[in-house]
Amino acid sequence: MRSLSIWAGICALFVGGCGPGCGSQAGDRAEATVPPPAVAPKSAPPSIPAATPIEETPPAPALEPKRAPSTSIGSPSNGRLESGEALPPEGPGFLRNPKSPNAEAVYGTNEMIAGLVRAAAKVHGRHPGSRVVINDVGMPGGGPIYHHGSHQAGRDVDVLFFYRYAKTGEPFDSKGIPIEPDGTGDDYGDLTDPKDDVKVRFDAPRTWALMEALVTDPELDIQRIFIVEHVRTMLLDYATKSKAPAAAIERFSDVTCQPSTPHDDHFHMRIYCSAEDIAAGCEDAQPIYPWQRERLASLGLEPVIAKPRRGPKARAEVEARTVSQEEAVAEMGPMHPRVRAFLKRQETWSKQPHPGRRYCK
């Protein structure tokens, strides 16, 4: 019998890993370091207003006092983290996924952790009882992490989508369930027996509430949100129909892109280096948006862009800690034809698209 835990684990290995276009620039799997500038200016003023929650936002949980500010050094795929901040196991509107195979991967920059806590509290205020389930952030000191091509410098995080039962419409606890283009997914139990499968539907309202909270946070400089193209479309459709703030829709549209691994059961968010971290050796991946260049220019800075590190050695390093689709399927063992049919359908949206948008070519 192949259980749900095995299915979820394998999905995390394949879908949850970060492949080309997610580890750094499109097509790159690792990056090299670049010398930093010599100054450490303060952070820029906000450039986009925060969203107003529909209901009163509960207070965010108090985070542990820090001895020193966090410092992100290097790139997302070739970096480290000093004095990283740990995500609390749970708080108002969020839960650290207790089933993550990387139990220690809860460390990020101060900006990342505080931004996640703020966003979850806003979702909780708009949709009482909802909890954002957060997967891996980074290791205590950053560096390589199993299942990921990036997440090395405290500026990356994986977050699960919201779901509902397809039959009743009631909320369904977030899991790593791939969403198909029709908005449905299957929570597979025994992979050889379809009798325990549960049909779910993507919850656009709650997932958009989270996205809106993130992209309108003036203290969270988002560099990229990696997400499968059809889920991106669903969220934009919902946001437009629900008359979400135009600034939120535009910013979400600009920062979202599907990399070579589909990200159909979660999204991966990456934030920019802070001004202080740039001075310490932090490096960003492309793209660098005009508003980010303007923010840095106002501080007398320019972005430090990580140089792609290619070749057999770099590729081998990433492949040693990630799993290919073929390897994942082989590990699953016997499967019911329905599961195999899903995997065949998944192939149709797993190849990295090239939509030709301004910041997602």
XYZ file of C-alpha atoms in Angstrom:
361
model
C 0.000 0.000 0.000
C 1.345 3.418 -0.996
C 0.121 5.995 1.486
C -0.717 9.676 1.270
C 2.478 10.564 3.111
C 4.529 8.925 0.378
C 2.585 10.747 -2.353
C 2.995 14.098 -0.575
C 6.677 13.469 -0.022
C 7.330 12.607 -3.636
C 5.375 15.659 -4.804
C 7.582 17.753 -2.544
C 10.686 16.188 -4.045
C 9.695 16.945 -7.613
C 7.251 19.816 -7.598
C 8.625 21.478 -4.486
C 12.203 21.624 -5.755
C 13.430 24.723 -7.511
C 14.711 24.157 -11.022
C 15.988 26.407 -13.797
C 14.488 29.859 -13.705
C 13.807 29.522 -9.989
C 17.322 28.968 -8.665
C 18.521 32.146 -10.338
C 17.999 33.607 -13.772
C 15.943 31.680 -16.321
C 17.859 28.576 -17.254
C 20.422 28.822 -14.440
C 20.695 26.330 -11.591
C 23.394 27.959 -9.476
C 25.178 31.265 -9.097
C 28.559 32.677 -8.144
C 29.364 35.474 -5.721
C 30.130 39.114 -6.558
C 32.109 41.639 -4.438
C 29.783 43.896 -2.394
C 29.713 47.694 -2.192
C 31.258 49.376 0.823
C 28.322 51.180 2.432
C 25.308 50.085 4.445
C 22.466 52.606 4.024
C 19.069 52.385 5.617
C 16.030 50.812 3.983
C 13.962 52.792 1.475
C 10.555 54.302 2.204
C 7.525 52.311 1.036
C 6.551 52.660 -2.619
C 3.181 50.897 -2.579
C 0.374 51.186 -0.012
C -0.610 48.208 2.097
C -3.970 46.559 1.509
C -6.766 47.306 3.974
C -8.193 44.075 5.397
C -11.916 43.541 5.207
C -12.036 42.708 8.905
C -9.892 43.825 11.792
C -6.428 42.307 11.571
C -5.352 40.437 14.715
C -2.010 41.399 16.221
C 0.994 39.530 14.874
C 2.762 37.216 17.331
C 5.763 38.596 19.127
C 8.972 37.320 17.571
C 11.974 36.333 19.635
C 14.358 39.233 20.399
C 17.453 39.085 18.198
C 21.035 39.653 19.275
C 21.898 41.043 15.839
C 20.040 41.822 12.603
C 20.017 39.049 10.038
C 22.476 39.230 7.154
C 21.889 37.569 3.782
C 25.148 36.941 1.940
C 25.553 35.693 -1.625
C 22.784 34.575 -3.948
C 19.662 32.436 -3.448
C 21.478 29.479 -5.021
C 24.956 30.077 -3.658
C 24.748 31.914 -0.362
C 24.517 31.840 3.397
C 22.598 33.464 6.242
C 23.975 35.025 9.410
C 21.830 35.614 12.516
C 18.793 34.267 10.705
C 15.359 34.637 12.279
C 13.297 31.496 12.940
C 9.678 31.305 11.840
C 7.548 30.443 14.901
C 5.896 26.989 14.676
C 2.517 28.717 14.466
C 0.788 32.017 15.048
C -2.306 34.014 14.066
C -3.179 32.744 10.608
C -0.134 30.566 9.926
C 1.381 27.163 10.599
C 4.809 25.816 9.798
C 4.245 22.535 7.919
C 5.134 19.858 10.513
C 5.575 17.248 7.772
C 8.446 19.002 6.021
C 11.448 16.664 5.620
C 13.662 19.665 6.426
C 12.658 20.263 10.047
C 15.271 22.977 10.606
C 14.423 24.928 7.450
C 12.594 27.726 9.267
C 15.243 30.445 9.096
C 15.083 33.569 6.975
C 16.000 37.216 7.008
C 14.183 39.518 9.412
C 12.322 40.979 6.432
C 11.169 37.577 5.192
C 9.903 36.243 8.523
C 8.180 39.468 9.538
C 6.569 39.732 6.101
C 5.142 36.220 6.300
C 3.750 36.845 9.782
C 2.128 40.125 8.714
C 0.569 38.606 5.596
C -0.831 35.613 7.485
C -2.397 37.926 10.074
C -4.119 39.899 7.298
C -5.529 36.730 5.730
C -6.731 35.637 9.160
C -8.494 38.963 9.539
C -10.249 38.694 6.175
C -11.000 34.969 6.450
C -11.204 34.022 10.150
C -9.972 30.524 10.910
C -7.747 30.309 7.828
C -4.125 29.321 8.313
C -1.336 29.834 5.802
C 0.788 26.659 5.704
C 4.452 27.509 5.221
C 6.932 24.964 3.925
C 10.697 25.488 3.799
C 12.433 28.834 4.286
C 16.145 28.127 4.873
C 18.609 26.382 7.173
C 19.986 28.045 10.347
C 23.116 29.263 8.573
C 21.712 29.158 5.076
C 23.574 27.178 2.440
C 22.450 24.089 0.484
C 19.170 22.492 1.483
C 17.772 19.103 0.502
C 15.041 19.173 -2.187
C 15.925 22.710 -3.299
C 18.142 24.389 -5.860
C 17.919 27.683 -3.959
C 16.706 28.723 -0.439
C 20.338 29.321 0.572
C 20.368 32.947 1.715
C 17.187 33.356 3.779
C 15.250 35.137 1.039
C 13.191 32.221 -0.347
C 10.088 30.496 1.000
C 7.569 27.917 -0.223
C 3.918 28.416 0.726
C 0.962 26.093 0.104
C -2.247 27.138 -1.640
C -5.679 27.204 -0.022
C -8.229 24.525 -1.008
C -11.873 23.564 -0.515
C -13.694 20.259 -0.758
C -15.024 20.049 -4.306
C -18.368 18.557 -3.197
C -19.268 20.702 -0.208
C -17.199 23.839 -0.651
C -15.988 23.582 2.930
C -12.361 24.553 3.668
C -9.846 21.739 3.182
C -6.573 21.711 5.127
C -3.705 22.837 2.906
C -1.505 20.091 1.495
C 0.817 19.806 -1.479
C -1.970 18.966 -3.940
C -1.271 19.888 -7.583
C -3.966 22.055 -9.150
C -5.080 21.215 -12.675
C -6.099 23.825 -15.279
C -9.783 23.297 -14.409
C -9.089 24.358 -10.810
C -9.448 20.911 -9.244
C -7.010 18.531 -7.620
C -6.959 15.108 -5.985
C -5.765 14.290 -2.499
C -4.547 10.763 -3.174
C -4.413 8.319 -0.285
C -3.417 4.814 -1.318
C -1.936 5.359 -4.778
C -3.172 1.947 -5.884
C -6.776 2.422 -4.724
C -8.939 5.357 -5.891
C -11.604 4.737 -3.240
C -9.915 7.011 -0.701
C -9.182 9.863 -3.123
C -10.639 13.249 -2.158
C -11.472 15.789 -4.851
C -10.576 19.367 -3.926
C -10.904 22.738 -5.611
C -8.474 25.642 -5.618
C -9.592 28.384 -3.232
C -8.926 31.581 -5.183
C -10.445 34.042 -2.659
C -8.228 33.003 0.243
C -5.133 32.479 -1.896
C -5.606 35.915 -3.470
C -6.016 37.461 -0.008
C -2.565 36.091 0.808
C -1.048 37.282 -2.469
C -2.553 40.744 -2.057
C -1.182 41.006 1.478
C 2.290 40.052 0.260
C 2.569 42.213 -2.855
C 1.190 45.340 -1.149
C 3.411 45.110 1.926
C 5.651 48.214 1.774
C 8.315 46.497 3.880
C 8.557 43.364 1.724
C 10.470 43.853 -1.529
C 9.356 40.876 -3.616
C 11.693 39.845 -6.407
C 9.711 36.888 -7.724
C 6.730 34.654 -7.065
C 7.161 31.359 -8.898
C 3.794 29.799 -9.701
C 2.270 27.622 -12.421
C 0.763 29.664 -15.243
C -2.830 28.433 -14.969
C -3.054 29.152 -11.232
C -1.635 32.621 -11.888
C -4.432 33.152 -14.406
C -7.084 31.978 -11.925
C -5.838 34.425 -9.320
C -5.780 37.354 -11.732
C -9.287 36.501 -12.940
C -10.577 36.406 -9.380
C -8.778 39.627 -8.427
C -10.227 41.449 -11.429
C -13.785 40.206 -10.866
C -13.645 41.021 -7.158
C -12.336 44.532 -7.910
C -9.129 44.099 -5.964
C -6.839 47.156 -5.778
C -5.362 47.910 -9.200
C -1.890 48.365 -7.693
C -2.037 44.880 -6.179
C -3.158 43.302 -9.463
C -0.420 45.060 -11.423
C 2.319 44.169 -8.958
C 1.206 40.522 -8.755
C 1.092 40.356 -12.557
C 4.634 41.720 -12.813
C 6.359 39.539 -10.203
C 4.779 36.161 -11.063
C 6.312 33.644 -13.460
C 6.406 29.865 -13.945
C 9.906 28.346 -13.865
C 10.966 24.982 -15.293
C 9.394 23.072 -12.395
C 5.669 23.818 -12.498
C 4.906 24.963 -8.922
C 1.347 23.699 -9.246
C 0.901 22.705 -5.578
C 2.523 25.731 -3.911
C 4.172 29.020 -4.732
C 7.753 30.062 -4.121
C 8.403 33.654 -3.071
C 11.790 35.374 -3.205
C 12.604 38.823 -1.856
C 15.354 41.273 -2.790
C 18.483 41.970 -0.790
C 18.036 44.787 1.692
C 20.321 47.795 1.377
C 22.207 46.669 4.476
C 22.625 43.160 3.085
C 23.928 44.456 -0.249
C 26.712 46.117 1.709
C 27.486 42.760 3.349
C 27.700 40.834 0.066
C 24.090 40.007 -0.825
C 23.376 39.365 -4.516
C 20.113 39.402 -6.413
C 18.947 37.368 -9.377
C 17.224 38.851 -12.402
C 14.899 40.548 -13.050
C 15.614 43.835 -11.323
C 12.417 45.847 -11.725
C 12.452 49.608 -12.420
C 10.958 50.375 -9.003
C 13.715 48.375 -7.323
C 16.422 50.247 -9.238
C 14.764 53.542 -8.250
C 14.639 52.481 -4.610
C 18.324 51.622 -4.576
C 19.260 54.738 -6.556
C 17.561 56.878 -3.914
C 20.045 55.350 -1.460
C 23.032 55.840 -3.718
C 23.191 52.140 -4.583
C 22.971 49.902 -7.602
C 21.815 46.268 -7.526
C 24.481 43.601 -7.263
C 23.482 40.852 -9.669
C 24.774 37.326 -9.163
C 26.689 35.875 -12.064
C 25.319 32.529 -13.276
C 27.526 29.582 -12.476
C 27.114 26.919 -15.125
C 28.811 23.707 -16.096
C 28.917 20.067 -14.977
C 30.046 20.824 -11.417
C 27.267 23.336 -10.739
C 24.678 21.048 -12.302
C 25.894 18.067 -10.262
C 25.622 20.040 -7.008
C 21.958 20.830 -7.643
C 21.082 17.372 -8.927
C 22.594 15.821 -5.789
C 19.927 17.434 -3.592
C 16.913 17.513 -5.931
C 14.852 14.829 -7.661
C 13.840 14.648 -11.311
C 10.303 13.808 -12.411
C 11.450 10.412 -13.622
C 13.125 9.635 -10.283
C 10.056 10.779 -8.354
C 7.706 8.585 -10.382
C 10.027 5.603 -9.963
C 10.013 6.066 -6.172
C 6.216 6.074 -6.062
C 6.035 2.420 -7.030
C 2.712 0.830 -8.079
C -0.015 3.313 -8.999
C -3.639 3.133 -10.060
C -4.267 4.120 -13.705
C -5.995 7.285 -12.455
C -2.779 8.458 -10.831
C -0.764 7.679 -13.936
C -3.327 9.544 -16.020
C -2.863 12.593 -13.797
C 0.924 12.429 -14.163
C 0.475 12.310 -17.928
C -1.754 15.392 -17.821
C 0.739 17.149 -15.568
C 3.370 16.850 -18.280
C 1.326 19.237 -20.439
C 1.889 22.159 -18.053
C 5.244 21.166 -16.549
C 7.412 22.524 -19.352
C 8.489 26.099 -18.695
C 6.292 28.437 -20.769
C 7.490 31.610 -22.447
C 4.503 33.968 -22.243
C 6.426 37.005 -23.483
C 5.405 39.320 -20.647
C 7.547 42.277 -19.568
C 9.281 40.426 -16.773
C 8.513 36.825 -17.702
C 9.741 36.161 -21.218
